[in-house]
Short mmCIF file of C-alpha atoms in Angstrom, two decimals:
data_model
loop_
_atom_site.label_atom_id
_atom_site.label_comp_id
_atom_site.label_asym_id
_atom_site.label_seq_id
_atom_site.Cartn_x
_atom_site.Cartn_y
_atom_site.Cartn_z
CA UNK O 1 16.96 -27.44 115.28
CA UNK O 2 18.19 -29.42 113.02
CA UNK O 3 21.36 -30.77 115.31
CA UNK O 4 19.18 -31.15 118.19
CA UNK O 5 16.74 -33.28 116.69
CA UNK O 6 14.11 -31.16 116.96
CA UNK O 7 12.72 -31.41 113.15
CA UNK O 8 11.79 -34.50 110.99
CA UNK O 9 12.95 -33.19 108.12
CA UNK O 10 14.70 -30.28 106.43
CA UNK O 11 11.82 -29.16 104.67
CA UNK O 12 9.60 -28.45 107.46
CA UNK O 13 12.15 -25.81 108.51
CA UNK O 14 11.47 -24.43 104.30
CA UNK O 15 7.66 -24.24 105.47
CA UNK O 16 8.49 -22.41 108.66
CA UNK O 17 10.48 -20.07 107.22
CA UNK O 18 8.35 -19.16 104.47
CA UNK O 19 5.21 -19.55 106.87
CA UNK O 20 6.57 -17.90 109.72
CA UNK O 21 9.89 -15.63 109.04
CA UNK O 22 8.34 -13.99 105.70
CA UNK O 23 11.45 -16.10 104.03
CA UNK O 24 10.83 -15.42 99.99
CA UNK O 25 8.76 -18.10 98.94
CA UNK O 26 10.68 -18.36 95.28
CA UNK O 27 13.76 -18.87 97.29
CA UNK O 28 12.28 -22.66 98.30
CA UNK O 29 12.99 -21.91 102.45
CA UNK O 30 15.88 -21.25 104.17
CA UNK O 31 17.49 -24.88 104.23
CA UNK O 32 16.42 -25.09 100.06
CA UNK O 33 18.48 -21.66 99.70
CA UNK O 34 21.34 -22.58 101.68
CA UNK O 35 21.97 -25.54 99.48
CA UNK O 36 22.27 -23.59 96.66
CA UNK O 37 24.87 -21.09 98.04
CA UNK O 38 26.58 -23.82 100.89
CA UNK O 39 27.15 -24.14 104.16
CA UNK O 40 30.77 -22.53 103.88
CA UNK O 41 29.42 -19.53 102.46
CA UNK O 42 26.80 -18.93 105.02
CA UNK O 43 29.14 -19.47 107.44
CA UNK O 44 32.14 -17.04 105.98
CA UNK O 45 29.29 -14.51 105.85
CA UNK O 46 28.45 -14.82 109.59
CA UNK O 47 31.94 -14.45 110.47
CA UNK O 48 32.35 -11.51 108.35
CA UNK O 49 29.28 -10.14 110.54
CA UNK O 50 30.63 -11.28 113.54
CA UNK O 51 33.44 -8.76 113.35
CA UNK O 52 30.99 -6.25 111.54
CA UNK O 53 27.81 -5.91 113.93
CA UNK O 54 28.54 -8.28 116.57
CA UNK O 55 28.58 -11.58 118.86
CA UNK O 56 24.32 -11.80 117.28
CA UNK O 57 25.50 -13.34 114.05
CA UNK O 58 28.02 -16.30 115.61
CA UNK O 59 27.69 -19.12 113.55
CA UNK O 60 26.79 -22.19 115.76
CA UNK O 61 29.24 -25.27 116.34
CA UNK O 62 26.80 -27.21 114.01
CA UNK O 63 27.14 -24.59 110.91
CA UNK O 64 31.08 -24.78 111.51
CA UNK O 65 31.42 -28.38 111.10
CA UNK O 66 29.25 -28.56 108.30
CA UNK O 67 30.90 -25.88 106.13
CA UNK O 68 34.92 -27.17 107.05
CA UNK O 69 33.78 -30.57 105.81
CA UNK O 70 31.43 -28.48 102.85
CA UNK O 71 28.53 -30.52 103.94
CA UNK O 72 24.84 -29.73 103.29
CA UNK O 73 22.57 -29.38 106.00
CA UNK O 74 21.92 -33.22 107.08
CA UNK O 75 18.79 -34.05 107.58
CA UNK O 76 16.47 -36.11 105.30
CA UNK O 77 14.13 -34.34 102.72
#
C-alpha cells in the first residue's frame, strides 16, 4: 500500500493494523514495529519462511529494495 500510493501516511496503516488485524496495540502498528526491528530483518525472516512454509510469505519487490539499501518504510508520519 504503501508503494502504490494507496495510504497518506504510515501511520494510518499503525491504525489499521491495530483496528483491523488485532496487531498488539503496545507494539505502536505494524509500520511503528518494523522500524524498530528494520526492514532487512523483516525481510531475512520472510525469506527464511519462504523456504520454510512456502511461496505465501515472498517478500514484495518494495520490502527488497528497502532492506538492501536498510531503508525504513518511506512514507511520511
Amino acid at each position: 500500500m504503501i508503494s502504490e500510493a494507496i495510504i497518506v501516511k504510515s501511520s494510518d496503516l499503525d491504525v489499521a493494523s491495530v483496528m483491523g488485524l488485532v496487531f498488539p496495540a503496545y507494539r505502536g502498528g505494524i509500520i511503528f514495529w518494523s522500524h524498530s526491528v528494520g526492514s532487512k530483518y523483516i525481510c531475512s525472516k520472510l525469506e527464511e519462511w519462504v523456504k520454510e512454509y512456502g511461496e505465501f510469505f515472498k517478500p514484495c519487490a518494495y520490502l527488497i529494495e528497502r532492506a538492501s539499501k536498510r531503508s525504513s518504510f518511506g512514507c511520511t508520519n
